[in-house]
Amino acid sequence: MIEVKDIYKSFAGKEVLKNVSAVFEQGKTNLIIGQSGSGKTVLLKCIVGLHEVDSGEIWFNNNILFNKLSFKEKKEMRKQIGMLFQGSALFDFANVEDNVRFPLEMFSDMSREEQDERINFCLKRVNIINANKLFPSELSGGMQKRVAIARAIAFSPKYLFCDEPNSGLDPRTSILIDNLIKEITEEYKITTIINTHDMNSVMEIGDKVVFIHEGEKWWEGSKDNILHADNKELNDFVFASKMAKTLKGYVEKSS
Amino acid sequence: MTKVFTKPDKPRLFFKHMMREMFKLGFTSIPIVAIISLFIGAVIALQMALNFDSPLLPKIYIGLATREVLLLEFSSTVIALILAGKVGSNIASEIGSMRITEQIDAMEIMGLNSANYLILPKVVALVIFNPFLTALSSILGIIGGGLLVDITQVIRIVDYINGIQFVFNEFYVFYGIIKMAVFSIIITTIPAFYGYYASGGSLGVGQSSTRSIVASSVFILVFDLILTQLLLQ
Ligand SMILES: Nc1ncnc2c1ncn2[C@@H]1O[C@H](COP(=O)(O)OP(=O)(O)O)[C@@H](O)[C@H]1O
Ligand SMILES: [Mg+2]
């Protein structure tokens, strides 16, 4: 479980997050949704400590005040954290297996054979087979995302963070990736936080949904009640597309 | 900065990376250093021969002057300026593109000191390797001058060779190498710094690369003055 309390963050006087509080639950896919530029990435990077918050508290598991840990303590925590970046962020200089090997090689005392075993397990888990020696530039966007997931789970993290995991992917691949993340989350009881602006993902895996608008939390709920929420900004977001508006018309007519 | 100069997480891997960087950034500079040194050595010898054209000056001064120019300034400072362009743009764009594609964030999230991991091997590799380039440059420059003298016969080759050997001060070799070691720190850390803090997409990476080369060139010239003042007075 992760809880953030009153997170405030500005860049050179420009307010990006205005006192955001939320709880993200273990074993569930927690979504942070909102328009582009609403502050999702900044919020995620504040939670994992890539950005320093101006004020507020970030609690991991009720008992660790993450943003106040020393550099060394944070480093210890890092093994429990996996992150999937928007552009995959695979290392260009390494092939598929060495990308997954990277954290194992740097931060464990595993032998080469143990590493290989773990690498193949993770790659198999994300359905990457017979691609160990390919370089990131030789992979499709969807495969890159899978390899990045494999790298993120190399250490069996307790916390998984995904920034727009299906940006740039076609709708079918997006759903596969979404479901893969959900399966892994449930299988290993991970606390997973996912940034997205994709309503398909929300309806697919939105166990818990936090809606951010212009750096503020406007709404929180789940995929089951998001369509009936009484919140104009959220409704504008949810029913932005013509398809959504049309479907909404059908729902209202039939009820 | 202090993040760069700390003990690496895995010393064994550090050594491996350093060797790789030595090859990538150092070894591959040999051809350009060789060509430039041969030609500039020849040009310096020719200039000296044409401009010291006085019966009062012994001809051996031509070889001597060529040697001193190479040892004191060319093989360290000018070569460093050239490497600042070649190596600097490589480092700034490599690290800059890792920054904007979030590869550096990906390292940090694992708990890796990314600045140390990415930058220190490059600095150490070139501080060790570049002095060899300085030595190589001086030797090839002198040979280039010799070839020119031999081909054009502007002076007798014996005079050139005698000049090269005349009142040789070993300290000048040491001085050139010390300078190059310091310049190597400049041409690795400054571009790395610009790359590490690059922002604004591929345009930003290009900008950081250009700026880093300008900045490191200026630093090289300033440190040339300072070191000369310190070492030669
Ligand atoms: N490093 C930064 N420096 C200054 N402003 C930033 C920085 N990162 C993000 N911002 C600003 O914060 C706002 C939110 O950005 P972001 O979190 O990336 O939005 P999104 O919800 O699309 O992920 C944007 O207006 C962006 O310009
Ligand atoms: Mg974003």
Coordinates of C-alpha atoms and ligand atoms in Angstrom, one line a residue:
Chain A
M1 CA 0.0 0.0 0.0
I2 CA 1.1 3.5 -0.7
E3 CA -0.3 6.7 0.7
V4 CA 0.5 10.2 -0.4
K5 CA -0.5 13.1 1.8
D6 CA -0.7 16.7 0.6
I7 CA 1.9 16.4 -2.1
Y8 CA 2.9 19.9 -3.3
K9 CA 5.4 20.4 -6.2
S10 CA 6.3 23.4 -8.3
F11 CA 9.0 24.0 -10.9
A12 CA 10.5 27.5 -10.7
G13 CA 7.4 28.9 -9.3
K14 CA 5.1 27.0 -11.6
E15 CA 2.7 25.0 -9.5
V16 CA 2.3 21.5 -10.9
L17 CA 0.8 19.5 -8.0
K18 CA -1.4 21.2 -5.5
N19 CA -1.8 19.2 -2.3
V20 CA -2.6 15.9 -3.8
S21 CA -3.6 13.1 -1.3
A22 CA -4.5 9.5 -2.3
V23 CA -4.2 5.9 -1.2
F24 CA -3.1 3.2 -3.6
E25 CA -3.9 -0.4 -2.6
Q26 CA -1.8 -3.6 -2.7
G27 CA -2.6 -6.3 -5.2
K28 CA -4.6 -3.9 -7.2
T29 CA -4.1 -1.8 -10.3
N30 CA -4.4 1.8 -9.2
L31 CA -4.8 4.3 -12.0
I32 CA -3.9 7.9 -12.1
I33 CA -5.9 9.5 -14.9
G34 CA -6.1 12.9 -16.4
Q35 CA -5.4 15.0 -19.4
S36 CA -1.9 15.5 -20.9
G37 CA -0.1 18.0 -18.8
S38 CA -2.3 17.5 -15.7
G39 CA 0.7 16.4 -13.7
K40 CA 0.5 12.6 -13.7
T41 CA 4.1 12.0 -14.6
V42 CA 5.3 14.5 -12.1
L43 CA 3.2 12.9 -9.4
L44 CA 4.5 9.4 -10.2
K45 CA 8.1 10.6 -10.2
C46 CA 7.5 12.4 -6.9
I47 CA 6.2 9.1 -5.4
V48 CA 9.3 7.2 -6.5
G49 CA 11.7 9.9 -5.5
L50 CA 12.9 11.0 -9.0
H51 CA 11.5 14.4 -8.1
E52 CA 11.9 15.9 -4.7
V53 CA 8.5 17.1 -3.3
D54 CA 8.3 20.6 -2.0
S55 CA 6.0 19.4 0.8
G56 CA 3.9 16.5 1.7
E57 CA 4.4 12.9 2.8
I58 CA 4.8 9.7 0.9
W59 CA 4.2 6.6 2.9
F60 CA 5.1 3.1 1.7
N61 CA 3.3 0.3 3.6
N62 CA 2.1 2.6 6.4
N63 CA 5.4 2.6 8.1
I64 CA 8.0 4.0 5.8
L65 CA 8.1 7.8 5.1
F66 CA 9.8 7.4 1.8
N67 CA 10.5 11.0 1.0
K68 CA 12.4 11.5 4.3
L69 CA 14.7 8.4 3.9
S70 CA 18.4 9.0 3.7
F71 CA 20.1 8.3 0.3
K72 CA 21.3 4.9 1.6
E73 CA 17.9 3.8 3.0
K74 CA 16.2 4.9 -0.3
K75 CA 18.8 2.8 -2.2
E76 CA 17.8 -0.2 -0.1
M77 CA 14.1 0.4 -0.9
R78 CA 14.9 0.6 -4.6
K79 CA 15.1 -3.2 -4.9
Q80 CA 11.4 -3.3 -4.0
I81 CA 10.5 -0.8 -6.7
G82 CA 10.1 -1.4 -10.4
M83 CA 9.2 1.2 -12.9
L84 CA 8.0 1.2 -16.5
F85 CA 8.7 4.4 -18.3
Q86 CA 6.6 6.1 -21.0
G87 CA 9.1 5.5 -23.7
S88 CA 10.2 2.1 -22.3
A89 CA 13.6 3.6 -21.4
L90 CA 15.4 0.3 -22.4
F91 CA 19.2 0.7 -22.5
D92 CA 20.2 1.2 -26.1
F93 CA 23.7 -0.2 -25.3
A94 CA 22.4 -3.6 -24.2
N95 CA 20.4 -6.3 -25.8
V96 CA 17.1 -7.7 -24.4
E97 CA 18.6 -10.2 -22.0
D98 CA 21.3 -7.7 -20.8
N99 CA 18.6 -5.1 -20.2
V100 CA 16.9 -7.5 -17.8
R101 CA 20.2 -8.6 -16.4
F102 CA 21.3 -5.0 -15.6
P103 CA 19.6 -4.7 -12.2
L104 CA 20.5 -8.2 -11.3
E105 CA 24.2 -7.7 -12.2
M106 CA 24.4 -4.4 -10.4
F107 CA 22.5 -5.2 -7.2
S108 CA 22.7 -8.9 -6.5
D109 CA 25.3 -11.5 -6.0
M110 CA 23.7 -14.0 -8.3
S111 CA 25.9 -16.1 -10.4
R112 CA 25.7 -15.8 -14.2
E113 CA 23.6 -19.0 -14.3
E114 CA 21.2 -17.8 -11.7
Q115 CA 20.9 -14.5 -13.6
D116 CA 20.2 -16.3 -16.8
E117 CA 17.5 -18.4 -15.1
R118 CA 15.8 -15.3 -13.6
I119 CA 16.1 -13.4 -17.0
N120 CA 14.5 -16.2 -18.9
F121 CA 11.8 -16.6 -16.3
C122 CA 10.9 -12.8 -16.5
L123 CA 11.0 -12.8 -20.3
K124 CA 8.8 -15.8 -20.5
R125 CA 6.4 -14.2 -18.1
V126 CA 5.9 -11.3 -20.5
N127 CA 5.8 -13.6 -23.5
I128 CA 9.2 -12.6 -25.0
I129 CA 10.7 -15.7 -26.5
N130 CA 13.7 -16.1 -28.8
A131 CA 14.5 -12.5 -28.7
N132 CA 17.3 -12.5 -26.1
K133 CA 20.0 -11.2 -28.4
L134 CA 18.0 -8.5 -30.1
F135 CA 18.6 -4.8 -29.4
P136 CA 15.9 -2.4 -28.3
S137 CA 15.9 -0.6 -31.7
E138 CA 15.0 -4.0 -33.4
L139 CA 11.9 -4.4 -31.3
S140 CA 8.3 -3.2 -31.9
G141 CA 6.8 -0.8 -29.4
G142 CA 4.8 -3.5 -27.8
M143 CA 7.8 -5.8 -27.4
Q144 CA 9.8 -2.9 -25.9
K145 CA 7.1 -2.4 -23.3
R146 CA 7.2 -6.1 -22.5
V147 CA 10.9 -6.2 -22.1
A148 CA 10.7 -3.1 -19.9
I149 CA 8.1 -4.9 -17.7
A150 CA 10.4 -7.9 -17.5
R151 CA 13.3 -5.6 -16.4
A152 CA 11.0 -3.9 -13.9
I153 CA 10.0 -7.2 -12.3
A154 CA 13.5 -8.7 -12.3
F155 CA 13.8 -8.3 -8.5
S156 CA 10.1 -9.3 -7.8
P157 CA 9.2 -5.7 -6.7
K158 CA 6.6 -5.0 -4.1
Y159 CA 5.7 -1.7 -5.9
L160 CA 5.4 -1.2 -9.6
F161 CA 5.0 2.1 -11.3
C162 CA 3.9 2.5 -14.9
D163 CA 3.9 5.8 -16.8
E164 CA 1.5 5.6 -19.7
P165 CA 2.2 1.9 -20.4
N166 CA 0.3 1.9 -23.6
S167 CA 1.1 5.2 -25.1
G168 CA 2.0 4.7 -28.8
L169 CA 0.5 1.2 -28.9
D170 CA -2.5 0.1 -31.0
P171 CA -5.7 -0.7 -29.0
R172 CA -5.3 -4.5 -29.0
T173 CA -1.6 -4.4 -27.9
S174 CA -2.6 -1.8 -25.3
I175 CA -5.2 -4.2 -23.8
L176 CA -2.7 -7.0 -23.8
I177 CA -0.1 -4.9 -21.9
D178 CA -2.8 -3.6 -19.5
N179 CA -3.9 -7.1 -18.7
L180 CA -0.3 -8.3 -18.4
I181 CA 0.3 -5.7 -15.7
K182 CA -2.9 -6.5 -14.0
E183 CA -2.1 -10.3 -13.9
I184 CA 1.4 -9.6 -12.6
T185 CA 0.0 -7.3 -10.0
E186 CA -2.5 -9.9 -8.7
E187 CA -0.1 -12.8 -9.0
Y188 CA 2.6 -11.2 -6.9
K189 CA 0.4 -9.0 -4.7
I190 CA 2.2 -5.8 -5.9
T191 CA 1.0 -2.3 -5.3
T192 CA 0.8 -1.0 -8.8
I193 CA 0.3 2.6 -9.9
I194 CA -0.4 3.3 -13.5
N195 CA -0.6 6.7 -15.2
T196 CA -2.9 6.8 -18.2
H197 CA -5.2 9.0 -20.2
D198 CA -6.7 6.1 -22.0
M199 CA -10.3 5.4 -21.1
N200 CA -10.0 1.8 -22.5
S201 CA -7.4 1.1 -19.8
V202 CA -9.7 2.6 -17.1
M203 CA -12.6 0.4 -18.0
E204 CA -10.3 -2.6 -18.4
I205 CA -8.1 -2.5 -15.3
G206 CA -9.3 0.4 -13.2
D207 CA -9.6 -1.3 -9.8
K208 CA -9.0 2.1 -8.3
V209 CA -9.0 5.4 -10.2
V210 CA -7.7 8.8 -9.1
F211 CA -8.6 11.7 -11.4
I212 CA -6.1 14.6 -11.6
H213 CA -7.1 17.9 -13.1
E214 CA -4.6 20.7 -13.4
G215 CA -2.5 19.3 -10.6
E216 CA -5.4 18.7 -8.2
K217 CA -7.2 15.6 -7.3
W218 CA -10.8 16.0 -8.4
W219 CA -12.3 12.6 -8.0
E220 CA -11.4 9.1 -6.8
G221 CA -13.3 5.8 -7.3
S222 CA -13.2 2.8 -9.6
K223 CA -14.2 1.7 -13.0
D224 CA -17.6 0.6 -11.7
N225 CA -18.7 4.1 -10.7
I226 CA -16.7 6.4 -13.0
L227 CA -19.4 6.5 -15.7
H228 CA -21.9 7.8 -13.2
A229 CA -19.7 10.2 -11.4
D230 CA -21.2 13.6 -10.6
N231 CA -18.2 15.7 -11.6
K232 CA -18.1 17.9 -14.7
E233 CA -14.4 17.9 -15.4
L234 CA -14.3 14.1 -15.0
N235 CA -17.3 13.7 -17.3
D236 CA -15.7 15.8 -19.9
F237 CA -12.6 13.6 -19.6
V238 CA -14.5 10.3 -19.7
F239 CA -16.8 11.2 -22.5
A240 CA -14.4 13.1 -24.6
S241 CA -14.6 10.9 -27.6
K242 CA -17.5 10.7 -30.0
M243 CA -17.7 7.0 -29.4
A244 CA -18.0 7.5 -25.7
K245 CA -20.7 10.2 -26.2
T246 CA -22.6 7.9 -28.5
L247 CA -22.4 5.0 -26.0
K248 CA -23.5 7.3 -23.2
G249 CA -26.5 8.2 -25.3
Y250 CA -27.4 4.5 -25.6
V251 CA -27.0 3.9 -21.9
E252 CA -29.2 6.9 -21.0
K253 CA -31.9 5.9 -23.5
S254 CA -32.1 2.3 -22.4
S255 CA -32.3 3.2 -18.7
Chain B
M1 CA 29.8 16.5 -9.2
T2 CA 30.5 14.7 -5.9
K3 CA 28.1 12.0 -7.2
V4 CA 30.5 11.3 -10.1
F5 CA 33.7 10.9 -8.0
T6 CA 32.6 8.2 -5.6
K7 CA 33.5 4.6 -5.4
P8 CA 31.7 2.6 -8.1
D9 CA 29.0 0.2 -7.0
K10 CA 30.7 -2.8 -8.7
P11 CA 34.5 -2.3 -9.1
R12 CA 34.8 -5.2 -11.5
L13 CA 32.2 -3.8 -13.8
F14 CA 33.8 -0.4 -13.5
F15 CA 37.0 -1.8 -14.9
K16 CA 35.2 -3.5 -17.8
H17 CA 33.5 -0.2 -18.7
M18 CA 36.6 1.8 -18.4
M19 CA 38.4 -0.5 -20.9
R20 CA 35.4 -0.2 -23.2
E21 CA 35.4 3.6 -23.0
M22 CA 39.2 3.6 -23.5
F23 CA 38.7 1.9 -26.8
K24 CA 35.6 3.8 -27.8
L25 CA 36.8 7.3 -26.9
G26 CA 40.6 6.9 -26.9
F27 CA 41.7 4.3 -29.3
T28 CA 39.5 5.5 -32.1
S29 CA 41.1 9.0 -31.8
I30 CA 44.5 7.6 -33.0
P31 CA 43.9 8.1 -36.7
I32 CA 42.8 11.7 -36.5
V33 CA 45.6 12.6 -34.1
A34 CA 48.1 10.8 -36.3
I35 CA 47.1 12.6 -39.5
I36 CA 46.9 16.0 -37.9
S37 CA 50.2 15.7 -36.1
L38 CA 52.1 14.5 -39.3
F39 CA 50.8 17.4 -41.3
I40 CA 51.1 20.1 -38.6
G41 CA 54.6 18.9 -37.8
A42 CA 55.5 19.3 -41.5
V43 CA 53.9 22.8 -41.6
I44 CA 55.7 23.9 -38.5
A45 CA 59.0 22.8 -39.8
L46 CA 58.4 24.5 -43.1
Q47 CA 57.3 27.8 -41.4
M48 CA 60.3 27.7 -39.2
A49 CA 62.6 27.1 -42.2
L50 CA 61.1 29.9 -44.2
N51 CA 60.9 32.4 -41.3
F52 CA 64.3 31.7 -39.7
D53 CA 65.9 32.5 -43.0
S54 CA 68.8 34.5 -41.6
P55 CA 72.5 33.6 -42.0
L56 CA 73.0 34.6 -38.3
L57 CA 70.7 31.8 -37.0
P58 CA 72.2 28.3 -37.0
K59 CA 70.0 25.9 -39.0
I60 CA 69.6 23.6 -36.1
Y61 CA 67.2 26.1 -34.5
I62 CA 64.6 25.0 -37.0
G63 CA 64.5 21.4 -35.7
L64 CA 64.7 22.7 -32.1
A65 CA 61.8 25.2 -32.6
T66 CA 59.7 22.5 -34.3
R67 CA 60.2 20.2 -31.3
E68 CA 59.4 22.8 -28.7
V69 CA 56.2 24.0 -30.4
L70 CA 55.0 20.4 -30.6
L71 CA 56.0 19.4 -27.1
L72 CA 54.8 22.6 -25.4
E73 CA 51.6 23.5 -27.1
F74 CA 50.5 21.5 -30.1
S75 CA 50.5 17.9 -28.8
S76 CA 48.7 18.9 -25.6
T77 CA 46.6 22.0 -26.1
V78 CA 45.7 21.8 -29.8
I79 CA 45.1 18.1 -29.7
A80 CA 43.0 18.6 -26.6
L81 CA 40.9 21.2 -28.5
I82 CA 40.4 18.7 -31.3
L83 CA 39.5 16.0 -29.0
A84 CA 37.1 18.3 -27.2
G85 CA 35.1 18.4 -30.4
K86 CA 35.3 14.7 -31.2
V87 CA 35.0 13.2 -27.7
G88 CA 32.9 16.0 -26.3
S89 CA 30.1 15.8 -28.8
N90 CA 30.1 12.0 -28.4
I91 CA 29.8 12.1 -24.7
A92 CA 27.3 14.9 -24.5
S93 CA 25.0 13.4 -27.1
E94 CA 25.2 9.9 -25.7
I95 CA 24.4 11.0 -22.1
G96 CA 22.0 13.6 -23.2
S97 CA 19.9 11.2 -25.2
M98 CA 19.9 8.8 -22.3
R99 CA 18.6 11.6 -20.2
I100 CA 15.7 12.6 -22.5
T101 CA 14.7 9.0 -23.1
E102 CA 14.5 8.4 -19.3
Q103 CA 17.3 5.8 -19.4
I104 CA 19.0 7.8 -16.6
D105 CA 15.8 7.8 -14.6
A106 CA 15.6 4.0 -15.2
M107 CA 19.0 3.6 -13.6
E108 CA 18.2 5.9 -10.7
I109 CA 15.0 4.0 -10.0
M110 CA 17.1 0.8 -9.6
G111 CA 19.2 2.6 -7.0
L112 CA 22.2 3.1 -9.2
N113 CA 24.3 6.2 -9.0
S114 CA 23.9 7.0 -12.6
A115 CA 26.3 9.9 -12.7
N116 CA 29.0 7.7 -11.3
Y117 CA 28.1 4.8 -13.5
L118 CA 28.0 6.7 -16.8
I119 CA 30.7 9.4 -16.3
L120 CA 33.5 8.1 -14.1
P121 CA 34.7 5.3 -16.5
K122 CA 35.0 7.9 -19.3
V123 CA 37.0 10.3 -17.2
V124 CA 39.4 7.7 -15.9
A125 CA 39.8 6.1 -19.3
L126 CA 40.8 9.3 -21.0
V127 CA 43.0 10.6 -18.2
I128 CA 45.0 7.4 -18.6
F129 CA 44.8 7.1 -22.4
N130 CA 45.1 10.7 -23.7
P131 CA 48.7 11.3 -22.5
F132 CA 49.7 8.5 -24.9
L133 CA 48.0 10.5 -27.7
T134 CA 50.1 13.5 -26.7
A135 CA 53.3 11.4 -26.9
L136 CA 52.2 9.9 -30.2
S137 CA 51.4 13.3 -31.5
S138 CA 54.8 14.7 -30.6
I139 CA 56.6 11.8 -32.2
L140 CA 54.6 11.9 -35.4
G141 CA 54.9 15.7 -35.6
I142 CA 58.6 15.5 -35.5
I143 CA 58.6 12.7 -38.1
G144 CA 56.2 14.9 -40.2
G145 CA 58.7 17.8 -40.0
G146 CA 61.5 15.4 -40.9
L147 CA 59.7 14.0 -43.9
L148 CA 59.1 17.6 -45.1
V149 CA 62.8 18.5 -44.7
D150 CA 63.8 15.3 -46.5
I151 CA 61.5 15.8 -49.4
T152 CA 61.8 19.6 -49.9
Q153 CA 65.4 19.9 -48.8
V154 CA 64.7 23.4 -47.3
I155 CA 67.5 22.6 -44.9
R156 CA 69.8 19.6 -44.5
I157 CA 68.2 16.7 -42.8
V158 CA 71.2 16.3 -40.5
D159 CA 70.7 19.9 -39.2
Y160 CA 67.0 19.1 -38.5
I161 CA 68.0 15.9 -36.6
N162 CA 70.6 17.7 -34.7
G163 CA 68.1 20.4 -33.9
I164 CA 65.6 17.9 -32.6
Q165 CA 68.3 16.5 -30.2
F166 CA 69.7 19.9 -29.2
V167 CA 69.4 20.9 -25.5
F168 CA 66.5 18.5 -24.9
N169 CA 64.6 19.2 -21.7
E170 CA 62.8 16.1 -20.5
F171 CA 60.6 18.1 -18.3
Y172 CA 58.8 19.5 -21.3
V173 CA 57.5 16.0 -22.1
F174 CA 56.3 15.7 -18.6
Y175 CA 54.7 19.1 -18.8
G176 CA 52.8 18.2 -22.0
I177 CA 51.5 15.0 -20.4
I178 CA 50.4 16.7 -17.2
K179 CA 48.5 19.3 -19.3
M180 CA 46.8 16.6 -21.3
A181 CA 45.8 14.7 -18.2
V182 CA 44.1 17.9 -16.9
F183 CA 42.5 18.7 -20.3
S184 CA 41.2 15.1 -20.4
I185 CA 39.2 15.8 -17.2
I186 CA 37.8 18.9 -18.8
I187 CA 36.8 17.3 -22.1
T188 CA 35.0 14.4 -20.3
T189 CA 33.3 16.1 -17.4
I190 CA 32.0 19.2 -19.0
P191 CA 30.2 17.4 -21.9
A192 CA 29.0 14.8 -19.5
F193 CA 27.6 17.5 -17.2
Y194 CA 25.8 19.2 -20.1
G195 CA 24.4 15.9 -21.4
Y196 CA 23.3 14.8 -17.9
Y197 CA 21.2 17.9 -17.4
A198 CA 20.0 18.1 -21.0
S199 CA 16.3 18.8 -21.5
G200 CA 14.0 19.7 -24.4
G201 CA 14.1 16.7 -26.7
S202 CA 16.6 16.0 -29.4
L203 CA 17.0 19.7 -30.0
G204 CA 18.1 20.1 -26.4
V205 CA 20.6 17.3 -26.8
G206 CA 22.1 19.0 -29.9
Q207 CA 22.3 22.3 -28.0
S208 CA 23.9 20.7 -24.9
S209 CA 26.5 19.1 -27.2
T210 CA 27.4 22.4 -28.9
R211 CA 27.5 24.4 -25.7
S212 CA 29.6 21.8 -24.0
I213 CA 32.2 21.9 -26.8
V214 CA 32.4 25.7 -26.5
A215 CA 32.6 25.6 -22.8
S216 CA 35.3 22.9 -22.7
S217 CA 37.4 24.7 -25.3
V218 CA 37.4 27.9 -23.2
F219 CA 38.3 25.9 -20.1
I220 CA 41.2 24.2 -21.9
L221 CA 42.6 27.6 -22.9
V222 CA 42.2 29.0 -19.4
F223 CA 43.8 26.0 -17.8
D224 CA 46.6 26.1 -20.4
L225 CA 47.5 29.5 -19.1
I226 CA 47.2 28.5 -15.5
L227 CA 49.2 25.3 -15.9
T228 CA 51.9 27.0 -17.9
Q229 CA 52.2 29.7 -15.2
L230 CA 52.4 27.0 -12.5
L231 CA 54.7 24.5 -14.2
L232 CA 57.1 26.5 -16.3
Q233 CA 57.9 29.7 -14.4
Ligands
LIG1 N1 11.2 19.0 -15.1 C1 10.2 19.9 -15.2 N2 10.4 21.3 -15.2 C2 9.4 22.2 -15.3 N3 8.2 21.9 -15.6 C3 7.8 20.6 -15.7 C4 8.8 19.5 -15.5 N4 8.2 18.4 -15.7 C5 6.9 18.6 -15.9 N5 6.7 20.0 -15.9 C6 5.4 20.6 -16.1 O1 4.4 20.0 -15.3 C7 3.2 19.9 -15.9 C8 2.7 18.5 -15.8 O2 3.5 17.6 -16.6 P1 3.3 16.0 -16.6 O3 3.3 15.5 -15.2 O4 4.4 15.5 -17.5 O5 1.9 15.8 -17.3 P2 1.2 14.5 -17.7 O6 0.0 14.5 -16.9 O7 1.0 14.6 -19.2 O8 2.2 13.4 -17.4 C9 3.4 20.3 -17.4 O9 2.8 21.6 -17.5 C10 4.9 20.4 -17.5 O10 5.2 21.4 -18.4
MG2 MG 3.1 12.0 -18.7

